Amino acid sequence: MAASVALLLMLFFGLLLINLPISYCIGIATLATLLLNLDFDTAVSTVSQRMVGGIDSFALLAIPFFVLSGLIMGRGGIARRLIECAMALIGALPGGLALVNVVSCMLFGAISGSAVAATSAIGSFMVPQMESKGYSKDFSAAVTAAAATTGMLIPPSNILIIYAIASGGVSIAALFVAGYLPGILLGLALMLVCGGYAKAKGYPVGERLPLAQVLPKVAAALPSLLLVVVVIGGIIGGIFTATEAGAVAVIYALVLSMVFYKEVTPSQLPGILLKAVETTAIVMFLIACSSAMSWLLSFEQIPQTISQALVTLSDNPIIILLIINLVLIVVGAFLDMTPAVLIFTPIFLPVAEALGMSPLHFGIMIVLNLSIGLCSPPVGSVLFVGCAVANTTIERLLKPLLPLYLAMFLVLMLVTYVPAISEALPRLMGL
C-alpha cells in the first residue's frame, strides 16, 4: 500500500508541476499506480470502467444545463442589471462600491452557479468602476475574487450536486437549501471587511439615490433574480428534480435574454452552445478521472487508514475537525474543487460521521473550505481570472486578500462548529 500511495502522489504532483491539465495528472497517476499490481490491459480496462461508472449518474445531467443557463445569462446583460440594482440599494454606504461588488457577485454567482463566471462578468465591470472612483485596482480585484466564491454555496451550485453523488446520496434539494445561510454569512463577513478597509483607506462614498431612481433599477433586475426562485422553489416543492430544474433554467434564461432583455441574438447561440459543450466536457472528464482515483484510494484502503489515524490522534472532535479543515485548505490551494470533493469526501466523511456530524453539514463545510482554495495560489482559478480582469499579478493581489481570507476562515470555523447554520433551513422545510 505504501509503495502505491507514494507512486500516486509523486506522479500526480510531478505532472502538476509541469503544468499538465489536472484531469490528465489524476488519470495518468491512477493508471500508473494500478500497473504496479496489474498487467496493462487489466489496468486500462479497470480505469476505463471506473471512469465511465463515475459519470453514469442522472444527477450529473443537471451540470450541462446549469452551465448553459449560466452562459446564456452571462451574455444577456444580467450582470450589468444586478450591479445597477445593488448600486442603487447600497452604493451610498461606506465602501459602497466594494459592497456592491460583493452583493453583485453573490447574486450573479447564485444565478450562474460559477465562481469563474461571476469573477469575469462582475469584475470586468466593477474593477474599472471602482478604480475610477479612487479604489485600488488590486483591492477591487481581490474583493471580486473572494466574493465570487459565495456562488459555490448559494444554489444552484454544480459542486453541491457533485458532493451529493460523492457522499452516496445526500439530497440535492437539502444541500441547496443548506447552502443559503452559510453563503449569505460569508457575503456579510466579506462586506464587513470591505466596509472597514474602505473607511480606513478613505475611499469615497457613493451618492444616495432617490426612491424614484432606485425602483426602476430593482425592477430591471427582478426577472433575473426570479430564476433562483423558480429553480429552487421547483426543486423544494417536488415539482421537478435538479436535472429538470437545469432544463427549466435554460428555457427561462433563453426567454429572459432573447425576448425580455433582447441582448442575445439567434446568431450568438451556436457560440454559446459550443462553449457550454466545451465546459461540460472538461468538467465531466475531470469527474471521470477523479472517480477512478477515488476508487483506487478506496481499493488501497486509504480512507480507512486515515480515519483510524485521525481518531487515534485525538479524542477531541474540535481538534479533529480543525485538522480536517487545515488539510482541506492546503488541498484546495493545489487541487480544483471537483476532484478534491470526489477524492476527499470518501476519506473524511466517515471520520466526520463518527464524530456525530451529518453528511449534510459536512458537505457545506467541505465546499466552503475548498471555496477558499479557488482564490488561493498556486492553482486558484478564480484568482487567475481576477488577475486577468484587473491586469495585475498574484503577488500584488495577495496583500488586500489577506483580511478577506481571515473573514472566510472565521466563517468556515462558525459553519464547522455550529451545525444549525447549515441544518436549520433544511430541517425547517422538512428536507
Coordinates of C-alpha atoms in Angstrom, one line a residue:
M1 CA 0.0 0.0 0.0
A2 CA 2.8 2.4 0.9
A3 CA 4.5 2.0 -2.4
S4 CA 1.3 2.6 -4.3
V5 CA 0.4 5.7 -2.4
A6 CA 3.9 7.1 -2.8
L7 CA 3.9 6.5 -6.5
L8 CA 0.4 8.0 -6.9
L9 CA 1.4 11.2 -5.0
M10 CA 4.8 11.6 -6.7
L11 CA 3.3 11.2 -10.2
F12 CA 0.4 13.4 -9.5
F13 CA 2.4 16.3 -8.1
G14 CA 5.2 15.8 -10.6
L15 CA 2.8 16.1 -13.5
L16 CA 1.1 19.0 -11.9
L17 CA 4.4 20.9 -11.6
I18 CA 5.0 20.6 -15.3
N19 CA 1.6 22.3 -15.9
L20 CA -0.2 19.2 -17.3
P21 CA -4.0 19.7 -17.1
I22 CA -5.2 18.4 -13.7
S23 CA -7.5 15.7 -15.2
Y24 CA -4.6 14.2 -17.0
C25 CA -2.5 14.3 -13.8
I26 CA -5.1 12.4 -12.0
G27 CA -5.8 9.9 -14.8
I28 CA -2.1 9.1 -15.6
A29 CA -1.2 8.8 -11.9
T30 CA -4.1 6.4 -11.3
L31 CA -3.3 4.2 -14.2
A32 CA 0.5 4.1 -13.5
T33 CA -0.2 3.1 -9.8
L34 CA -2.5 0.3 -10.9
L35 CA 0.3 -1.0 -13.2
L36 CA 2.3 -1.9 -10.1
N37 CA -0.1 -4.8 -9.4
L38 CA -1.9 -5.4 -12.7
D39 CA -1.0 -6.1 -16.3
F40 CA -1.5 -3.3 -18.8
D41 CA -4.8 -4.5 -20.3
T42 CA -6.4 -5.1 -17.0
A43 CA -5.3 -1.8 -15.6
V44 CA -6.6 0.2 -18.6
S45 CA -9.9 -1.8 -18.5
T46 CA -10.3 -1.1 -14.8
V47 CA -9.6 2.6 -15.0
S48 CA -11.9 2.9 -18.1
Q49 CA -14.7 1.2 -16.2
R50 CA -14.3 3.3 -13.2
M51 CA -14.3 6.5 -15.3
V52 CA -17.4 5.6 -17.1
G53 CA -19.1 4.5 -13.9
G54 CA -18.1 7.8 -12.3
I55 CA -20.2 9.8 -14.7
D56 CA -23.1 7.3 -15.1
S57 CA -25.4 9.4 -12.9
F58 CA -28.7 11.0 -13.7
A59 CA -28.0 13.8 -11.3
L60 CA -24.9 14.8 -13.3
L61 CA -27.1 15.7 -16.2
A62 CA -28.0 18.9 -14.3
I63 CA -24.5 20.2 -14.8
P64 CA -24.6 20.9 -18.5
F65 CA -28.0 22.5 -18.2
F66 CA -26.8 24.9 -15.4
V67 CA -23.6 25.6 -17.3
L68 CA -25.6 26.5 -20.4
S69 CA -28.1 28.7 -18.5
G70 CA -25.2 30.5 -16.8
L71 CA -23.5 31.2 -20.1
I72 CA -26.8 32.5 -21.7
M73 CA -27.4 34.8 -18.7
G74 CA -23.8 35.9 -18.7
R75 CA -24.3 37.2 -22.3
G76 CA -27.8 38.5 -21.7
G77 CA -26.9 41.7 -19.7
I78 CA -27.7 40.1 -16.4
A79 CA -24.5 41.1 -14.6
R80 CA -24.9 44.8 -15.5
R81 CA -28.5 44.9 -14.2
L82 CA -27.6 43.1 -11.0
I83 CA -24.8 45.6 -10.4
E84 CA -27.0 48.6 -11.1
C85 CA -29.6 47.2 -8.7
A86 CA -27.0 46.6 -5.9
M87 CA -25.5 50.1 -6.5
A88 CA -28.9 51.7 -6.2
L89 CA -29.6 49.9 -2.9
I90 CA -26.3 50.0 -1.0
G91 CA -23.9 52.2 -3.1
A92 CA -24.2 55.1 -0.6
L93 CA -22.8 53.0 2.4
P94 CA -19.2 53.3 3.5
G95 CA -17.1 51.4 0.9
G96 CA -20.2 51.4 -1.2
L97 CA -18.7 50.2 -4.5
A98 CA -16.9 47.4 -2.7
L99 CA -20.1 46.3 -1.0
V100 CA -21.8 46.5 -4.4
N101 CA -19.1 44.2 -5.8
V102 CA -19.7 41.6 -3.1
V103 CA -23.5 41.7 -3.4
S104 CA -23.3 41.5 -7.2
C105 CA -21.0 38.5 -7.1
M106 CA -23.4 36.8 -4.6
L107 CA -26.4 37.4 -6.9
F108 CA -24.7 36.5 -10.2
G109 CA -22.9 33.5 -8.6
A110 CA -26.2 32.2 -7.4
I111 CA -27.8 32.6 -10.8
S112 CA -24.8 31.3 -12.9
G113 CA -23.6 28.7 -10.4
S114 CA -20.0 29.5 -11.4
A115 CA -17.4 31.5 -9.4
V116 CA -15.2 31.9 -12.5
A117 CA -18.2 33.3 -14.5
A118 CA -19.0 35.7 -11.6
T119 CA -15.4 36.9 -11.4
S120 CA -15.3 37.6 -15.1
A121 CA -18.7 39.1 -15.6
I122 CA -18.8 41.3 -12.4
G123 CA -15.1 42.0 -12.3
S124 CA -14.9 43.3 -15.9
F125 CA -17.4 46.0 -15.0
M126 CA -16.8 46.6 -11.3
V127 CA -12.9 46.7 -11.2
P128 CA -12.7 49.7 -13.7
Q129 CA -15.6 51.3 -12.0
M130 CA -14.0 51.1 -8.5
E131 CA -10.6 52.2 -9.9
S132 CA -12.2 55.3 -11.5
K133 CA -13.6 56.3 -8.0
G134 CA -10.2 56.0 -6.3
Y135 CA -10.2 52.4 -5.1
S136 CA -7.0 50.4 -5.5
K137 CA -7.1 48.1 -8.6
D138 CA -5.6 45.3 -6.5
F139 CA -8.2 45.7 -3.7
S140 CA -11.0 45.8 -6.3
A141 CA -9.8 42.5 -7.9
A142 CA -9.3 40.9 -4.5
V143 CA -12.9 41.7 -3.5
T144 CA -14.2 40.2 -6.7
A145 CA -12.2 37.0 -6.4
A146 CA -13.2 36.4 -2.8
A147 CA -16.9 37.4 -3.2
A148 CA -17.3 35.2 -6.3
T149 CA -16.8 32.1 -4.2
T150 CA -20.2 32.7 -2.5
G151 CA -21.8 31.2 -5.6
M152 CA -20.4 27.8 -4.7
L153 CA -22.7 27.8 -1.6
I154 CA -25.7 29.8 -2.8
P155 CA -27.7 27.5 -5.2
P156 CA -28.0 26.4 -7.8
S157 CA -24.4 25.1 -7.4
N158 CA -22.8 22.4 -9.5
I159 CA -20.3 21.5 -6.8
L160 CA -23.1 20.7 -4.4
I161 CA -24.5 18.3 -7.0
I162 CA -21.1 16.6 -7.2
Y163 CA -20.9 16.3 -3.5
A164 CA -24.3 14.7 -3.3
I165 CA -23.0 12.0 -5.6
A166 CA -19.7 11.6 -3.9
S167 CA -21.4 11.3 -0.5
G168 CA -23.6 8.4 -1.6
G169 CA -27.0 10.0 -1.7
V170 CA -27.3 13.3 0.3
S171 CA -30.4 15.1 -1.0
I172 CA -29.5 17.7 -3.6
A173 CA -32.6 19.8 -2.5
A174 CA -31.4 19.7 1.1
L175 CA -27.9 20.7 0.1
F176 CA -29.2 23.6 -2.0
V177 CA -31.3 24.9 0.9
A178 CA -28.4 24.3 3.4
G179 CA -26.1 26.5 1.4
Y180 CA -28.1 29.7 1.7
L181 CA -27.3 30.7 5.3
P182 CA -23.5 29.9 5.1
G183 CA -23.3 31.7 1.7
I184 CA -25.1 34.8 3.0
L185 CA -23.0 34.7 6.1
L186 CA -19.8 34.6 4.0
G187 CA -21.0 37.5 1.9
L188 CA -21.8 39.6 5.0
A189 CA -18.4 38.8 6.5
L190 CA -16.7 40.0 3.3
M191 CA -18.8 43.1 3.2
L192 CA -17.9 43.9 6.8
V193 CA -14.2 43.7 5.9
C194 CA -14.7 45.7 2.8
G195 CA -16.5 48.5 4.7
G196 CA -13.8 48.7 7.3
Y197 CA -11.0 48.6 4.8
A198 CA -12.6 51.3 2.6
K199 CA -13.2 53.5 5.7
A200 CA -9.6 53.1 6.9
K201 CA -8.3 53.9 3.4
G202 CA -10.6 56.9 3.0
Y203 CA -12.3 55.5 -0.1
P204 CA -15.2 57.7 -1.4
V205 CA -18.9 57.1 -0.5
G206 CA -21.4 56.9 -3.3
E207 CA -24.4 59.2 -3.8
R208 CA -27.7 58.3 -2.2
L209 CA -30.3 57.9 -4.9
P210 CA -34.0 58.9 -4.5
L211 CA -36.6 56.2 -4.4
A212 CA -37.8 57.1 -7.9
Q213 CA -34.4 56.1 -9.3
V214 CA -34.0 53.0 -7.2
L215 CA -37.2 51.3 -8.1
P216 CA -36.6 51.1 -11.9
K217 CA -33.2 49.5 -11.3
V218 CA -34.6 46.9 -8.9
A219 CA -37.4 46.2 -11.3
A220 CA -35.0 45.6 -14.1
A221 CA -33.0 43.1 -12.1
L222 CA -36.1 41.3 -10.7
P223 CA -36.7 38.9 -13.6
S224 CA -33.1 37.7 -13.3
L225 CA -33.5 37.1 -9.5
L226 CA -36.7 35.2 -10.2
L227 CA -34.7 32.4 -11.8
V228 CA -33.4 31.4 -8.4
V229 CA -37.0 31.3 -7.0
V230 CA -38.3 29.2 -9.9
V231 CA -35.4 26.7 -9.8
I232 CA -35.0 26.3 -6.1
G233 CA -38.8 26.6 -5.4
G234 CA -39.5 23.9 -8.0
I235 CA -36.9 21.5 -6.5
I236 CA -38.0 22.0 -2.9
G237 CA -41.7 21.8 -3.9
G238 CA -41.1 18.5 -5.6
I239 CA -42.2 19.9 -8.9
F240 CA -39.1 18.8 -10.7
T241 CA -35.7 17.2 -10.0
A242 CA -32.4 19.1 -10.0
T243 CA -31.8 17.9 -13.6
E244 CA -35.2 19.0 -14.8
A245 CA -34.6 22.3 -12.9
G246 CA -31.5 22.8 -15.0
A247 CA -33.5 22.4 -18.2
V248 CA -36.1 24.9 -16.8
A249 CA -33.3 27.3 -16.1
V250 CA -32.1 27.1 -19.7
I251 CA -35.5 27.9 -21.1
Y252 CA -36.0 30.7 -18.6
A253 CA -32.6 32.2 -19.4
L254 CA -33.3 32.0 -23.2
V255 CA -36.6 33.8 -22.8
L256 CA -35.2 36.4 -20.5
S257 CA -32.1 37.1 -22.6
M258 CA -33.6 36.9 -26.1
V259 CA -37.2 38.1 -25.5
F260 CA -37.2 40.3 -22.4
Y261 CA -33.8 41.9 -22.4
K262 CA -33.1 41.3 -26.1
E263 CA -29.3 41.1 -25.6
V264 CA -28.8 37.6 -27.0
T265 CA -29.5 37.1 -30.7
P266 CA -30.1 33.7 -32.5
S267 CA -26.7 34.2 -34.3
Q268 CA -24.9 34.1 -30.9
L269 CA -26.5 30.8 -29.8
P270 CA -24.1 28.4 -31.7
G271 CA -21.1 30.1 -30.0
I272 CA -22.8 29.8 -26.6
L273 CA -23.7 26.2 -27.1
L274 CA -20.2 25.4 -28.2
K275 CA -18.7 27.0 -25.1
A276 CA -21.2 25.0 -23.0
V277 CA -20.2 21.8 -24.6
E278 CA -16.5 22.6 -24.1
T279 CA -17.0 23.5 -20.4
T280 CA -19.2 20.4 -19.8
A281 CA -16.7 18.1 -21.4
I282 CA -13.9 19.5 -19.2
V283 CA -16.0 19.1 -16.0
M284 CA -17.2 15.5 -16.9
F285 CA -13.7 14.3 -17.8
L286 CA -12.4 15.7 -14.5
I287 CA -15.2 13.9 -12.7
A288 CA -14.4 10.7 -14.5
C289 CA -10.7 10.8 -13.7
S290 CA -11.3 11.8 -10.1
S291 CA -13.8 8.9 -9.7
A292 CA -11.1 6.4 -10.9
M293 CA -8.6 7.9 -8.4
S294 CA -11.2 7.8 -5.6
W295 CA -11.8 4.1 -6.3
L296 CA -8.1 3.4 -6.3
L297 CA -7.8 5.1 -2.9
S298 CA -10.7 3.0 -1.5
F299 CA -9.2 -0.2 -3.0
E300 CA -5.9 0.6 -1.2
Q301 CA -7.9 1.3 2.0
I302 CA -6.5 4.8 2.3
P303 CA -9.8 6.3 3.7
Q304 CA -9.9 3.6 6.5
T305 CA -6.3 4.1 7.3
I306 CA -6.6 7.9 7.5
S307 CA -9.9 7.6 9.5
Q308 CA -8.2 5.4 12.1
A309 CA -5.2 7.7 12.3
L310 CA -7.3 10.7 12.9
V311 CA -9.4 9.0 15.5
T312 CA -6.4 7.8 17.4
L313 CA -4.6 11.2 17.1
S314 CA -7.1 12.8 19.4
D315 CA -10.5 12.1 21.0
N316 CA -11.5 15.8 20.9
P317 CA -13.9 16.4 18.0
I318 CA -12.9 20.1 17.9
I319 CA -9.2 19.2 17.2
I320 CA -10.0 16.5 14.6
L321 CA -12.4 18.8 12.7
L322 CA -9.7 21.6 12.8
I323 CA -7.1 19.2 11.4
I324 CA -9.5 18.1 8.6
N325 CA -10.2 21.8 7.7
L326 CA -6.5 22.6 7.7
V327 CA -5.7 19.6 5.4
L328 CA -8.5 20.7 3.1
I329 CA -7.3 24.3 2.9
V330 CA -3.9 23.0 1.8
V331 CA -5.6 20.6 -0.7
G332 CA -7.7 23.4 -2.0
A333 CA -4.6 25.5 -2.8
F334 CA -3.3 22.8 -5.1
L335 CA -6.4 20.9 -6.4
D336 CA -9.5 22.0 -8.2
M337 CA -12.8 21.8 -6.3
T338 CA -14.3 18.9 -8.3
P339 CA -11.5 16.3 -7.9
A340 CA -11.0 17.5 -4.3
V341 CA -14.6 16.8 -3.4
L342 CA -14.7 13.4 -5.2
I343 CA -11.4 12.3 -3.7
F344 CA -11.6 13.6 -0.2
T345 CA -15.3 13.1 0.6
P346 CA -14.9 9.3 0.9
I347 CA -11.8 9.9 3.1
F348 CA -13.1 12.4 5.6
L349 CA -16.9 11.9 5.6
P350 CA -16.6 8.6 7.6
V351 CA -14.5 10.5 10.2
A352 CA -17.0 13.3 10.4
E353 CA -19.9 10.9 10.8
A354 CA -18.0 9.1 13.6
L355 CA -17.8 12.5 15.4
G356 CA -21.6 13.0 15.0
M357 CA -21.5 15.4 12.0
S358 CA -24.3 14.8 9.5
P359 CA -23.3 14.3 5.8
L360 CA -25.3 17.5 5.0
H361 CA -23.3 19.6 7.5
F362 CA -20.0 18.1 6.3
G363 CA -21.0 18.8 2.6
I364 CA -21.4 22.5 3.3
M365 CA -18.2 22.6 5.3
I366 CA -16.1 20.9 2.6
V367 CA -17.5 23.2 -0.1
L368 CA -16.9 26.3 1.9
N369 CA -13.4 25.1 2.8
L370 CA -12.5 24.4 -0.8
S371 CA -14.0 27.7 -2.0
I372 CA -11.1 29.4 -0.2
G373 CA -8.8 27.5 -2.5
L374 CA -10.5 29.0 -5.5
C375 CA -8.9 32.3 -4.7
S376 CA -5.6 30.9 -3.3
P377 CA -2.3 30.4 -5.1
P378 CA -0.9 28.5 -6.8
V379 CA -3.9 26.8 -8.5
G380 CA -6.9 29.0 -7.7
S381 CA -8.8 29.5 -10.9
V382 CA -10.8 32.5 -9.6
L383 CA -7.6 34.2 -8.5
F384 CA -6.1 33.9 -12.0
V385 CA -9.3 35.2 -13.6
G386 CA -9.3 38.2 -11.2
C387 CA -5.7 39.0 -12.1
A388 CA -6.6 38.8 -15.8
V389 CA -9.6 41.1 -15.4
A390 CA -7.7 43.7 -13.4
N391 CA -4.5 43.3 -15.4
T392 CA -2.5 42.7 -12.2
T393 CA -0.3 40.0 -10.6
I394 CA -1.0 37.4 -7.9
E395 CA 1.8 38.9 -5.8
R396 CA 0.1 42.3 -5.8
L397 CA -3.3 40.8 -5.1
L398 CA -2.3 38.8 -2.1
K399 CA -1.9 41.7 0.3
P400 CA -5.5 43.0 0.0
L401 CA -6.7 39.4 0.0
L402 CA -5.3 38.6 3.5
P403 CA -8.1 40.3 5.5
L404 CA -10.7 38.7 3.2
Y405 CA -9.0 35.3 3.8
L406 CA -9.3 35.8 7.5
A407 CA -13.0 36.6 7.2
M408 CA -13.6 33.5 5.1
F409 CA -11.7 31.3 7.6
L410 CA -13.7 32.7 10.5
V411 CA -17.0 31.9 8.7
L412 CA -15.6 28.4 8.0
M413 CA -15.0 27.9 11.7
L414 CA -18.5 29.1 12.5
V415 CA -20.0 26.7 9.9
T416 CA -17.9 23.8 11.2
Y417 CA -18.7 24.1 14.8
V418 CA -22.3 25.5 14.7
P419 CA -24.3 22.8 12.8
A420 CA -27.5 24.9 12.9
I421 CA -26.1 27.3 10.3
S422 CA -26.2 24.5 7.7
E423 CA -29.0 22.4 9.1
A424 CA -31.7 24.8 10.3
L425 CA -33.3 25.7 7.0
P426 CA -33.4 22.1 5.6
R427 CA -34.9 20.9 8.9
L428 CA -37.4 23.8 8.9
M429 CA -38.5 22.8 5.4
G430 CA -38.6 19.0 6.2
L431 CA -35.8 18.1 3.8

